[in-house]
Amino acid sequence: MKTLNPSPSSLSSVFGVKSSSHRAASRAGMVSYCLHNPNSGHLRAGWQSSCAILASKVASSQQQEHGKGGSLDATAAVNGMDTMDLVPIEIAHANLPKALTIADLSPSPAHGASLRVAYQGVPGAYSEAAAGKAYPSCEAIPCDQFEIAFQAVELWIADRAVLPVENSLGGSIHRNYDLLLRHRLHIVGEVQLPVHHCLLALPGVRKEFLTRVISHPQALSQCEHTLTKLGLNVAREGVSDTAGAAEYIAANKLQTTGAIASARAAELYGLNVLADGIQDDLSNVTRFVMLAREPIIPRVDRPFKTSIVFAHEKGTSVLFKVLSAFAFRNINLTKIESRPHLNRPIRVVDDANVGTAKHFEYMFYIDFEASMAEVRAQNALAEVQEFTSFLRVLGSYPMDMTPWSPSRAE
């Protein structure tokens, strides 16, 4: 059994990294920094359209580069799977922030005010709080969709992205697991954020006057029993995010509609808190991952976690062998997630006696407690590679070791 080379020079091959600094520099002239600062006071209508504007000349530049025999990193194939195609959008001649310059493409520090961190949602969302916890004093950049946050980092509009992957009550956020495989970003850290829900409404509105409560579907389900205990006979309606629900009520002055969101959302959009801490389970926490263009160097001086994804052409029968590779080396697994194989969802098995059987093909995501700098982790992955037809390391990163208690969220 071969051992992976732990030297820093081998990390690019382990993580599937290709140097893209020279491509990024040449791309600086066509990428426009079009995401508004959430502190500028713009509501969703102001920044929603601009957050989707990732590049003014992406389509034409792609055609030019492909015509010359070149390729654009943002649309390159990853482990045999195509990355997300960029949708060209016309840029309105409005007062947009200045375009990125070559100085903006210099390496950013791990923490600090110079970091631009993308998150999904509007200001006041729990994802914004997670971004602030992961990178204090950063410039948080709201994005309308998870895909936009991924692309913002790939196109150097943001330095990092902080996105949720699982909630203790609602389970995994499957969309982000699929996007982790589709895009070329690397997990460089994790952060766990307690979720503290509040019932919000316009000033002067009492909870007895409410006929409808809107929020993200998971937030509604996490507060279902408490809403009943409050004696609220209201219709529940799902929207894209919690803070967006608060903003919608404020913008449309809805007197009979309440929102489930954070206390910060109430402050931002001028709403009153009718009920505080209305989640059914006080131990409600969401795990977020921090994403970057390049992986960090694994270390052994603190607890690390590594995330991988793999598949096998013969279905799930290989799963036991993969798990044994970790169990034999006393490596603790913290998560196993399966997702249908997007490119090959069905496996057909022919049998003349019983007909044709069709089985789902799966991709398996695994988190384990070990650093890629450790020999046991390298040997485990070398063994896993023998059993699988596809293996990719999504990231090896420090574990979130901060104390957690079911108290008020940020």
mmCIF file of C-alpha atoms in Angstrom:
data_model
loop_
_atom_site.group_PDB
_atom_site.id
_atom_site.type_symbol
_atom_site.label_atom_id
_atom_site.label_comp_id
_atom_site.label_asym_id
_atom_site.label_seq_id
_atom_site.Cartn_x
_atom_site.Cartn_y
_atom_site.Cartn_z
ATOM 1 C CA MET A 1 0.000 0.000 0.000
ATOM 2 C CA LYS A 2 1.475 3.332 -0.993
ATOM 3 C CA THR A 3 1.658 6.347 1.312
ATOM 4 C CA LEU A 4 0.715 9.784 0.058
ATOM 5 C CA ASN A 5 3.500 12.345 0.135
ATOM 6 C CA PRO A 6 2.769 14.788 2.992
ATOM 7 C CA SER A 7 5.061 17.521 1.710
ATOM 8 C CA PRO A 8 3.461 20.880 0.837
ATOM 9 C CA SER A 9 4.476 20.447 -2.780
ATOM 10 C CA SER A 10 2.200 17.432 -3.049
ATOM 11 C CA LEU A 11 -0.880 19.194 -1.688
ATOM 12 C CA SER A 12 -1.899 20.412 -5.111
ATOM 13 C CA SER A 13 -2.241 16.843 -6.329
ATOM 14 C CA VAL A 14 -3.997 15.673 -3.163
ATOM 15 C CA PHE A 15 -6.600 18.429 -3.313
ATOM 16 C CA GLY A 16 -6.897 18.561 -7.100
ATOM 17 C CA VAL A 17 -5.577 22.141 -7.188
ATOM 18 C CA LYS A 18 -4.324 23.883 -10.279
ATOM 19 C CA SER A 19 -2.607 27.241 -10.054
ATOM 20 C CA SER A 20 -4.916 29.922 -11.408
ATOM 21 C CA SER A 21 -3.225 33.136 -10.302
ATOM 22 C CA HIS A 22 -2.107 34.018 -13.821
ATOM 23 C CA ARG A 23 -5.610 33.411 -15.173
ATOM 24 C CA ALA A 24 -7.133 35.402 -12.316
ATOM 25 C CA ALA A 25 -4.888 38.374 -13.036
ATOM 26 C CA SER A 26 -5.852 38.421 -16.700
ATOM 27 C CA ARG A 27 -9.478 38.116 -15.648
ATOM 28 C CA ALA A 28 -9.347 41.214 -13.430
ATOM 29 C CA GLY A 29 -10.326 43.556 -16.215
ATOM 30 C CA MET A 30 -13.589 41.768 -16.934
ATOM 31 C CA VAL A 31 -14.797 41.086 -13.405
ATOM 32 C CA SER A 32 -16.846 43.854 -11.821
ATOM 33 C CA TYR A 33 -17.362 44.065 -8.097
ATOM 34 C CA CYS A 34 -21.126 44.409 -8.255
ATOM 35 C CA LEU A 35 -22.315 43.292 -4.823
ATOM 36 C CA HIS A 36 -23.478 46.106 -2.596
ATOM 37 C CA ASN A 37 -22.191 46.540 0.914
ATOM 38 C CA PRO A 38 -25.096 45.534 3.203
ATOM 39 C CA ASN A 39 -24.299 48.496 5.445
ATOM 40 C CA SER A 40 -25.167 50.924 2.673
ATOM 41 C CA GLY A 41 -28.848 50.820 3.522
ATOM 42 C CA HIS A 42 -30.036 49.241 0.254
ATOM 43 C CA LEU A 43 -32.885 46.795 0.674
ATOM 44 C CA ARG A 44 -33.263 43.599 -1.291
ATOM 45 C CA ALA A 45 -34.573 45.268 -4.423
ATOM 46 C CA GLY A 46 -31.390 47.306 -4.622
ATOM 47 C CA TRP A 47 -28.804 44.582 -4.255
ATOM 48 C CA GLN A 48 -30.618 41.484 -5.471
ATOM 49 C CA SER A 49 -30.142 42.302 -9.128
ATOM 50 C CA SER A 50 -26.555 43.409 -8.701
ATOM 51 C CA CYS A 51 -25.468 40.372 -6.704
ATOM 52 C CA ALA A 52 -26.186 38.210 -9.742
ATOM 53 C CA ILE A 53 -23.892 40.340 -11.926
ATOM 54 C CA LEU A 54 -20.617 38.461 -11.679
ATOM 55 C CA ALA A 55 -18.886 39.657 -14.845
ATOM 56 C CA SER A 56 -19.689 42.066 -17.621
ATOM 57 C CA LYS A 57 -17.875 40.230 -20.366
ATOM 58 C CA VAL A 58 -17.792 36.622 -19.217
ATOM 59 C CA ALA A 59 -19.578 35.234 -22.270
ATOM 60 C CA SER A 60 -17.492 37.092 -24.833
ATOM 61 C CA SER A 61 -14.237 36.390 -23.012
ATOM 62 C CA GLN A 62 -15.048 32.695 -22.843
ATOM 63 C CA GLN A 63 -15.646 32.622 -26.596
ATOM 64 C CA GLN A 64 -12.383 34.445 -27.267
ATOM 65 C CA GLU A 65 -10.343 32.164 -25.004
ATOM 66 C CA HIS A 66 -11.909 28.985 -26.336
ATOM 67 C CA GLY A 67 -11.337 30.246 -29.859
ATOM 68 C CA LYS A 68 -7.631 30.560 -29.072
ATOM 69 C CA GLY A 69 -7.506 27.064 -27.652
ATOM 70 C CA GLY A 70 -7.585 28.247 -24.056
ATOM 71 C CA SER A 71 -10.043 27.620 -21.269
ATOM 72 C CA LEU A 72 -11.497 29.598 -18.424
ATOM 73 C CA ASP A 73 -10.999 28.252 -14.926
ATOM 74 C CA ALA A 74 -14.515 29.145 -13.836
ATOM 75 C CA THR A 75 -16.027 26.750 -16.363
ATOM 76 C CA ALA A 76 -13.403 24.006 -16.343
ATOM 77 C CA ALA A 77 -14.294 20.383 -15.709
ATOM 78 C CA VAL A 78 -13.667 19.130 -12.180
ATOM 79 C CA ASN A 79 -12.869 15.446 -11.775
ATOM 80 C CA GLY A 80 -14.767 14.714 -14.944
ATOM 81 C CA MET A 81 -17.786 16.788 -13.913
ATOM 82 C CA ASP A 82 -18.658 20.135 -15.519
ATOM 83 C CA THR A 83 -18.744 23.144 -13.269
ATOM 84 C CA MET A 84 -21.623 25.581 -13.247
ATOM 85 C CA ASP A 85 -22.043 27.587 -16.452
ATOM 86 C CA LEU A 86 -22.081 31.327 -15.933
ATOM 87 C CA VAL A 87 -25.124 33.174 -17.157
ATOM 88 C CA PRO A 88 -24.153 36.425 -18.925
ATOM 89 C CA ILE A 89 -26.151 39.344 -17.559
ATOM 90 C CA GLU A 90 -26.075 42.875 -18.885
ATOM 91 C CA ILE A 91 -24.772 45.494 -16.497
ATOM 92 C CA ALA A 92 -26.935 48.554 -16.141
ATOM 93 C CA HIS A 93 -25.078 51.830 -16.349
ATOM 94 C CA ALA A 94 -25.772 52.677 -12.740
ATOM 95 C CA ASN A 95 -23.576 53.833 -9.908
ATOM 96 C CA LEU A 96 -21.782 50.534 -9.319
ATOM 97 C CA PRO A 97 -18.731 50.083 -7.102
ATOM 98 C CA LYS A 98 -15.367 50.268 -8.848
ATOM 99 C CA ALA A 99 -14.079 47.278 -10.780
ATOM 100 C CA LEU A 100 -11.477 45.006 -9.260
ATOM 101 C CA THR A 101 -7.884 45.945 -9.931
ATOM 102 C CA ILE A 102 -4.741 43.840 -9.802
ATOM 103 C CA ALA A 103 -4.194 45.091 -6.246
ATOM 104 C CA ASP A 104 -7.490 43.532 -5.225
ATOM 105 C CA LEU A 105 -6.219 40.138 -6.331
ATOM 106 C CA SER A 106 -3.349 40.017 -3.859
ATOM 107 C CA PRO A 107 -3.517 37.206 -1.293
ATOM 108 C CA SER A 108 -5.746 38.058 1.656
ATOM 109 C CA PRO A 109 -4.929 37.265 5.283
ATOM 110 C CA ALA A 110 -6.738 34.480 7.068
ATOM 111 C CA HIS A 111 -8.737 36.957 9.130
ATOM 112 C CA GLY A 112 -9.333 40.680 9.228
ATOM 113 C CA ALA A 113 -11.324 43.587 7.910
ATOM 114 C CA SER A 114 -9.908 43.216 4.395
ATOM 115 C CA LEU A 115 -11.723 39.934 3.813
ATOM 116 C CA ARG A 116 -14.841 39.951 1.647
ATOM 117 C CA VAL A 117 -17.086 37.071 2.731
ATOM 118 C CA ALA A 118 -20.089 35.956 0.668
ATOM 119 C CA TYR A 119 -23.196 34.462 2.271
ATOM 120 C CA GLN A 120 -26.675 33.532 1.069
ATOM 121 C CA GLY A 121 -29.537 35.754 2.145
ATOM 122 C CA VAL A 122 -30.059 39.384 3.089
ATOM 123 C CA PRO A 123 -28.526 41.375 5.955
ATOM 124 C CA GLY A 124 -29.840 40.008 9.230
ATOM 125 C CA ALA A 125 -29.750 36.382 8.075
ATOM 126 C CA TYR A 126 -28.179 33.736 10.277
ATOM 127 C CA SER A 127 -25.619 33.161 7.532
ATOM 128 C CA GLU A 128 -24.462 36.758 7.955
ATOM 129 C CA ALA A 129 -23.971 36.112 11.674
ATOM 130 C CA ALA A 130 -22.003 32.954 10.844
ATOM 131 C CA ALA A 131 -19.789 34.937 8.465
ATOM 132 C CA GLY A 132 -19.105 37.449 11.236
ATOM 133 C CA LYS A 133 -18.297 34.671 13.695
ATOM 134 C CA ALA A 134 -15.969 32.946 11.238
ATOM 135 C CA TYR A 135 -14.227 36.149 10.127
ATOM 136 C CA PRO A 136 -14.688 39.003 12.619
ATOM 137 C CA SER A 137 -14.738 42.507 11.100
ATOM 138 C CA CYS A 138 -15.060 41.114 7.571
ATOM 139 C CA GLU A 139 -17.071 42.760 4.805
ATOM 140 C CA ALA A 140 -20.113 40.499 4.520
ATOM 141 C CA ILE A 141 -21.506 40.303 0.976
ATOM 142 C CA PRO A 142 -25.145 39.123 0.608
ATOM 143 C CA CYS A 143 -25.955 36.813 -2.298
ATOM 144 C CA ASP A 144 -29.359 35.874 -3.611
ATOM 145 C CA GLN A 145 -28.558 32.175 -4.116
ATOM 146 C CA PHE A 146 -26.067 29.586 -2.884
ATOM 147 C CA GLU A 147 -24.692 29.308 -6.430
ATOM 148 C CA ILE A 148 -23.974 33.049 -6.523
ATOM 149 C CA ALA A 149 -21.904 32.770 -3.342
ATOM 150 C CA PHE A 150 -19.812 29.984 -4.888
ATOM 151 C CA GLN A 151 -19.267 31.964 -8.079
ATOM 152 C CA ALA A 152 -18.443 35.163 -6.201
ATOM 153 C CA VAL A 153 -15.421 33.420 -4.676
ATOM 154 C CA GLU A 154 -14.409 31.710 -7.924
ATOM 155 C CA LEU A 155 -14.418 35.043 -9.758
ATOM 156 C CA TRP A 156 -12.464 36.896 -7.033
ATOM 157 C CA ILE A 157 -15.441 39.081 -6.111
ATOM 158 C CA ALA A 158 -15.267 37.607 -2.608
ATOM 159 C CA ASP A 159 -12.360 36.075 -0.703
ATOM 160 C CA ARG A 160 -14.415 33.508 1.205
ATOM 161 C CA ALA A 161 -17.922 32.082 1.351
ATOM 162 C CA VAL A 162 -19.655 30.884 4.517
ATOM 163 C CA LEU A 163 -22.519 28.516 3.743
ATOM 164 C CA PRO A 164 -24.666 26.150 5.855
ATOM 165 C CA VAL A 165 -24.331 22.395 5.380
ATOM 166 C CA GLU A 166 -26.456 20.976 8.197
ATOM 167 C CA ASN A 167 -28.840 21.889 11.005
ATOM 168 C CA SER A 168 -29.376 19.882 14.186
ATOM 169 C CA LEU A 169 -33.156 19.819 13.586
ATOM 170 C CA GLY A 170 -33.581 20.140 9.831
ATOM 171 C CA GLY A 171 -30.673 17.912 8.789
ATOM 172 C CA SER A 172 -28.370 18.403 5.820
ATOM 173 C CA ILE A 173 -28.662 21.231 3.318
ATOM 174 C CA HIS A 174 -28.424 18.983 0.266
ATOM 175 C CA ARG A 175 -28.115 21.794 -2.250
ATOM 176 C CA ASN A 176 -24.774 22.866 -0.836
ATOM 177 C CA TYR A 177 -23.456 19.307 -0.833
ATOM 178 C CA ASP A 178 -24.213 19.099 -4.547
ATOM 179 C CA LEU A 179 -22.565 22.486 -5.157
ATOM 180 C CA LEU A 180 -19.428 21.453 -3.256
ATOM 181 C CA LEU A 181 -18.906 18.774 -5.876
ATOM 182 C CA ARG A 182 -19.871 20.950 -8.823
ATOM 183 C CA HIS A 183 -17.554 23.847 -7.977
ATOM 184 C CA ARG A 184 -13.814 24.074 -7.395
ATOM 185 C CA LEU A 185 -13.734 25.651 -3.927
ATOM 186 C CA HIS A 186 -12.062 24.129 -0.878
ATOM 187 C CA ILE A 187 -13.322 23.877 2.695
ATOM 188 C CA VAL A 188 -10.902 25.820 4.924
ATOM 189 C CA GLY A 189 -12.857 25.880 8.195
ATOM 190 C CA GLU A 190 -16.154 25.347 9.953
ATOM 191 C CA VAL A 191 -18.273 27.312 12.395
ATOM 192 C CA GLN A 192 -21.287 26.299 14.470
ATOM 193 C CA LEU A 193 -23.946 28.916 15.158
ATOM 194 C CA PRO A 194 -26.831 28.625 17.663
ATOM 195 C CA VAL A 195 -30.157 29.532 16.040
ATOM 196 C CA HIS A 196 -32.312 31.897 18.088
ATOM 197 C CA HIS A 197 -35.703 32.571 16.481
ATOM 198 C CA CYS A 198 -37.961 35.542 17.236
ATOM 199 C CA LEU A 199 -41.505 36.419 16.171
ATOM 200 C CA LEU A 200 -41.404 39.843 14.493
ATOM 201 C CA ALA A 201 -44.076 42.285 13.321
ATOM 202 C CA LEU A 202 -44.524 45.965 12.492
ATOM 203 C CA PRO A 203 -44.531 48.434 15.406
ATOM 204 C CA GLY A 204 -47.912 48.591 17.139
ATOM 205 C CA VAL A 205 -49.024 45.165 15.891
ATOM 206 C CA ARG A 206 -49.985 42.639 18.553
ATOM 207 C CA LYS A 207 -49.570 38.928 18.001
ATOM 208 C CA GLU A 208 -53.350 38.448 18.360
ATOM 209 C CA PHE A 209 -53.800 40.494 15.156
ATOM 210 C CA LEU A 210 -51.643 38.195 13.043
ATOM 211 C CA THR A 211 -53.284 36.018 10.428
ATOM 212 C CA ARG A 212 -50.101 34.816 8.709
ATOM 213 C CA VAL A 213 -46.487 34.034 9.656
ATOM 214 C CA ILE A 214 -43.793 33.836 6.988
ATOM 215 C CA SER A 215 -40.224 32.554 7.141
ATOM 216 C CA HIS A 216 -37.898 29.959 5.692
ATOM 217 C CA PRO A 217 -39.611 26.530 5.700
ATOM 218 C CA GLN A 218 -37.060 25.102 8.146
ATOM 219 C CA ALA A 219 -37.578 28.016 10.544
ATOM 220 C CA LEU A 220 -41.341 27.479 10.400
ATOM 221 C CA SER A 221 -40.940 23.792 11.216
ATOM 222 C CA GLN A 222 -38.517 24.576 14.033
ATOM 223 C CA CYS A 223 -41.114 26.850 15.714
ATOM 224 C CA GLU A 224 -44.311 24.933 14.940
ATOM 225 C CA HIS A 225 -45.151 23.789 18.475
ATOM 226 C CA THR A 226 -44.266 27.121 20.074
ATOM 227 C CA LEU A 227 -46.529 29.009 17.674
ATOM 228 C CA THR A 228 -49.369 26.699 18.701
ATOM 229 C CA LYS A 229 -48.631 27.256 22.393
ATOM 230 C CA LEU A 230 -48.798 31.005 21.826
ATOM 231 C CA GLY A 231 -52.388 30.521 20.689
ATOM 232 C CA LEU A 232 -51.714 31.760 17.178
ATOM 233 C CA ASN A 233 -54.187 30.439 14.627
ATOM 234 C CA VAL A 234 -52.172 31.658 11.665
ATOM 235 C CA ALA A 235 -51.304 30.417 8.210
ATOM 236 C CA ARG A 236 -47.665 29.440 7.723
ATOM 237 C CA GLU A 237 -46.012 30.469 4.469
ATOM 238 C CA GLY A 238 -42.478 29.632 3.363
ATOM 239 C CA VAL A 239 -40.139 32.190 1.763
ATOM 240 C CA SER A 240 -36.505 32.104 0.648
ATOM 241 C CA ASP A 241 -34.877 33.128 3.949
ATOM 242 C CA THR A 242 -35.681 34.355 7.459
ATOM 243 C CA ALA A 243 -34.309 37.890 7.193
ATOM 244 C CA GLY A 244 -35.928 38.227 3.778
ATOM 245 C CA ALA A 245 -39.285 37.594 5.453
ATOM 246 C CA ALA A 246 -38.661 40.482 7.860
ATOM 247 C CA GLU A 247 -37.604 42.753 5.024
ATOM 248 C CA TYR A 248 -40.698 41.852 2.997
ATOM 249 C CA ILE A 249 -43.034 42.790 5.860
ATOM 250 C CA ALA A 250 -41.261 46.105 6.404
ATOM 251 C CA ALA A 251 -41.163 47.015 2.707
ATOM 252 C CA ASN A 252 -44.846 46.234 2.159
ATOM 253 C CA LYS A 253 -46.088 47.434 5.586
ATOM 254 C CA LEU A 254 -48.021 44.227 6.225
ATOM 255 C CA GLN A 255 -50.068 44.780 9.375
ATOM 256 C CA THR A 256 -51.377 41.224 9.796
ATOM 257 C CA THR A 257 -48.244 39.274 8.867
ATOM 258 C CA GLY A 258 -45.459 38.234 11.219
ATOM 259 C CA ALA A 259 -41.992 36.877 10.475
ATOM 260 C CA ILE A 260 -39.740 34.353 12.166
ATOM 261 C CA ALA A 261 -36.213 35.727 12.046
ATOM 262 C CA SER A 262 -33.349 36.946 14.216
ATOM 263 C CA ALA A 263 -33.362 39.896 16.608
ATOM 264 C CA ARG A 264 -30.823 41.589 14.330
ATOM 265 C CA ALA A 265 -33.307 41.389 11.463
ATOM 266 C CA ALA A 266 -35.829 43.220 13.643
ATOM 267 C CA GLU A 267 -33.312 46.011 14.235
ATOM 268 C CA LEU A 268 -32.359 46.320 10.579
ATOM 269 C CA TYR A 269 -35.919 46.477 9.235
ATOM 270 C CA GLY A 270 -37.647 48.397 12.034
ATOM 271 C CA LEU A 271 -39.784 45.560 13.404
ATOM 272 C CA ASN A 272 -40.773 44.735 16.965
ATOM 273 C CA VAL A 273 -40.009 41.446 18.714
ATOM 274 C CA LEU A 274 -43.355 39.962 19.805
ATOM 275 C CA ALA A 275 -41.878 36.749 21.200
ATOM 276 C CA ASP A 276 -38.254 35.865 21.899
ATOM 277 C CA GLY A 277 -36.649 32.425 21.623
ATOM 278 C CA ILE A 278 -39.600 30.660 19.993
ATOM 279 C CA GLN A 279 -37.668 27.670 18.593
ATOM 280 C CA ASP A 280 -39.132 24.371 19.819
ATOM 281 C CA ASP A 281 -35.696 23.019 20.765
ATOM 282 C CA LEU A 282 -33.205 25.283 22.525
ATOM 283 C CA SER A 283 -30.350 23.102 21.279
ATOM 284 C CA ASN A 284 -30.845 24.305 17.722
ATOM 285 C CA VAL A 285 -27.531 24.827 15.953
ATOM 286 C CA THR A 286 -26.435 25.149 12.311
ATOM 287 C CA ARG A 287 -23.033 24.091 11.023
ATOM 288 C CA PHE A 288 -21.433 26.268 8.361
ATOM 289 C CA VAL A 289 -18.324 25.676 6.273
ATOM 290 C CA MET A 290 -15.894 28.334 5.087
ATOM 291 C CA LEU A 291 -14.878 28.065 1.432
ATOM 292 C CA ALA A 292 -11.863 29.499 -0.408
ATOM 293 C CA ARG A 293 -10.216 29.252 -3.797
ATOM 294 C CA GLU A 294 -7.129 27.485 -2.425
ATOM 295 C CA PRO A 295 -6.826 24.880 0.364
ATOM 296 C CA ILE A 296 -4.963 25.593 3.559
ATOM 297 C CA ILE A 297 -1.854 23.667 4.584
ATOM 298 C CA PRO A 298 -2.926 20.822 6.938
ATOM 299 C CA ARG A 299 -1.294 20.815 10.377
ATOM 300 C CA VAL A 300 -1.087 18.500 13.368
ATOM 301 C CA ASP A 301 -0.784 21.048 16.203
ATOM 302 C CA ARG A 302 -4.555 21.299 16.658
ATOM 303 C CA PRO A 303 -7.631 19.123 15.935
ATOM 304 C CA PHE A 304 -8.370 18.921 12.214
ATOM 305 C CA LYS A 305 -11.255 17.553 10.217
ATOM 306 C CA THR A 306 -11.127 16.313 6.631
ATOM 307 C CA SER A 307 -14.065 16.113 4.200
ATOM 308 C CA ILE A 308 -14.059 13.805 1.181
ATOM 309 C CA VAL A 309 -16.511 12.629 -1.485
ATOM 310 C CA PHE A 310 -16.278 9.350 -3.386
ATOM 311 C CA ALA A 311 -18.223 7.020 -5.654
ATOM 312 C CA HIS A 312 -17.889 3.506 -7.041
ATOM 313 C CA GLU A 313 -19.213 2.093 -10.271
ATOM 314 C CA LYS A 314 -20.476 -1.047 -8.527
ATOM 315 C CA GLY A 315 -22.842 0.773 -6.167
ATOM 316 C CA THR A 316 -22.948 0.749 -2.364
ATOM 317 C CA SER A 317 -21.259 -2.611 -1.816
ATOM 318 C CA VAL A 318 -17.909 -0.869 -1.455
ATOM 319 C CA LEU A 319 -19.059 1.275 1.480
ATOM 320 C CA PHE A 320 -18.101 -1.324 4.121
ATOM 321 C CA LYS A 321 -14.552 -1.541 2.753
ATOM 322 C CA VAL A 322 -14.218 2.248 2.803
ATOM 323 C CA LEU A 323 -15.429 2.483 6.386
ATOM 324 C CA SER A 324 -13.050 -0.298 7.398
ATOM 325 C CA ALA A 325 -10.108 1.741 6.100
ATOM 326 C CA PHE A 326 -10.895 4.376 8.740
ATOM 327 C CA ALA A 327 -11.929 2.010 11.528
ATOM 328 C CA PHE A 328 -8.692 0.016 11.202
ATOM 329 C CA ARG A 329 -6.701 3.201 11.871
ATOM 330 C CA ASN A 330 -8.934 4.473 14.710
ATOM 331 C CA ILE A 331 -10.074 7.483 12.694
ATOM 332 C CA ASN A 332 -13.403 8.788 13.945
ATOM 333 C CA LEU A 333 -16.056 9.577 11.327
ATOM 334 C CA THR A 334 -18.305 12.520 12.221
ATOM 335 C CA LYS A 335 -20.667 12.440 9.230
ATOM 336 C CA ILE A 336 -21.774 10.255 6.323
ATOM 337 C CA GLU A 337 -24.024 11.730 3.661
ATOM 338 C CA SER A 338 -25.210 10.104 0.439
ATOM 339 C CA ARG A 339 -26.469 11.967 -2.621
ATOM 340 C CA PRO A 340 -27.663 10.562 -5.959
ATOM 341 C CA HIS A 341 -24.970 10.571 -8.631
ATOM 342 C CA LEU A 342 -25.945 13.523 -10.839
ATOM 343 C CA ASN A 343 -24.292 12.291 -14.028
ATOM 344 C CA ARG A 344 -25.273 8.652 -13.622
ATOM 345 C CA PRO A 345 -28.305 8.397 -11.293
ATOM 346 C CA ILE A 346 -29.476 4.904 -12.356
ATOM 347 C CA ARG A 347 -27.546 1.636 -12.517
ATOM 348 C CA VAL A 348 -29.220 -1.117 -14.544
ATOM 349 C CA VAL A 349 -28.734 -4.771 -13.590
ATOM 350 C CA ASP A 350 -29.955 -7.366 -16.094
ATOM 351 C CA ASP A 351 -31.265 -10.727 -14.914
ATOM 352 C CA ALA A 352 -33.033 -13.047 -17.336
ATOM 353 C CA ASN A 353 -35.031 -14.692 -14.550
ATOM 354 C CA VAL A 354 -36.512 -11.675 -12.790
ATOM 355 C CA GLY A 355 -36.261 -8.946 -15.397
ATOM 356 C CA THR A 356 -34.245 -5.719 -15.227
ATOM 357 C CA ALA A 357 -33.427 -4.103 -11.876
ATOM 358 C CA LYS A 358 -32.666 -0.401 -11.616
ATOM 359 C CA HIS A 359 -30.722 0.937 -8.636
ATOM 360 C CA PHE A 360 -29.777 4.472 -7.678
ATOM 361 C CA GLU A 361 -26.093 5.346 -7.913
ATOM 362 C CA TYR A 362 -24.753 7.464 -5.054
ATOM 363 C CA MET A 363 -21.974 9.845 -4.157
ATOM 364 C CA PHE A 364 -20.830 9.521 -0.540
ATOM 365 C CA TYR A 365 -19.650 12.466 1.545
ATOM 366 C CA ILE A 366 -17.623 11.669 4.657
ATOM 367 C CA ASP A 367 -16.157 13.896 7.392
ATOM 368 C CA PHE A 368 -13.473 12.375 9.608
ATOM 369 C CA GLU A 369 -11.399 13.669 12.507
ATOM 370 C CA ALA A 370 -7.839 13.690 11.184
ATOM 371 C CA SER A 371 -5.526 16.019 9.317
ATOM 372 C CA MET A 372 -4.176 15.240 5.879
ATOM 373 C CA ALA A 373 -0.762 15.925 7.418
ATOM 374 C CA GLU A 374 -1.133 12.713 9.432
ATOM 375 C CA VAL A 375 0.267 9.501 7.961
ATOM 376 C CA ARG A 376 -2.763 7.497 9.109
ATOM 377 C CA ALA A 377 -5.096 9.786 7.138
ATOM 378 C CA GLN A 378 -2.903 9.553 4.043
ATOM 379 C CA ASN A 379 -2.792 5.747 4.273
ATOM 380 C CA ALA A 380 -6.567 5.580 4.825
ATOM 381 C CA LEU A 381 -7.227 7.606 1.667
ATOM 382 C CA ALA A 382 -4.709 5.542 -0.291
ATOM 383 C CA GLU A 383 -6.689 2.445 0.658
ATOM 384 C CA VAL A 384 -10.025 4.127 -0.098
ATOM 385 C CA GLN A 385 -8.730 5.053 -3.535
ATOM 386 C CA GLU A 386 -8.212 1.355 -4.313
ATOM 387 C CA PHE A 387 -11.923 0.658 -3.777
ATOM 388 C CA THR A 388 -13.464 3.705 -5.467
ATOM 389 C CA SER A 389 -13.788 4.956 -9.015
ATOM 390 C CA PHE A 390 -13.842 8.609 -7.916
ATOM 391 C CA LEU A 391 -12.312 10.295 -4.850
ATOM 392 C CA ARG A 392 -11.910 13.969 -4.056
ATOM 393 C CA VAL A 393 -10.710 15.749 -0.920
ATOM 394 C CA LEU A 394 -13.030 18.705 -0.321
ATOM 395 C CA GLY A 395 -10.821 20.132 2.418
ATOM 396 C CA SER A 396 -8.704 19.463 5.490
ATOM 397 C CA TYR A 397 -9.364 22.206 8.028
ATOM 398 C CA PRO A 398 -9.385 23.098 11.746
ATOM 399 C CA MET A 399 -12.364 21.865 13.733
ATOM 400 C CA ASP A 400 -14.597 24.403 15.476
ATOM 401 C CA MET A 401 -13.565 23.946 19.110
ATOM 402 C CA THR A 402 -15.292 27.030 20.549
ATOM 403 C CA PRO A 403 -17.587 26.339 23.536
ATOM 404 C CA TRP A 404 -21.244 26.171 22.588
ATOM 405 C CA SER A 405 -24.374 26.583 24.686
ATOM 406 C CA PRO A 406 -28.033 27.019 23.683
ATOM 407 C CA SER A 407 -28.079 30.750 24.382
ATOM 408 C CA ARG A 408 -28.800 33.797 22.259
ATOM 409 C CA ALA A 409 -27.177 33.776 18.851
ATOM 410 C CA GLU A 410 -25.091 36.677 17.603
#
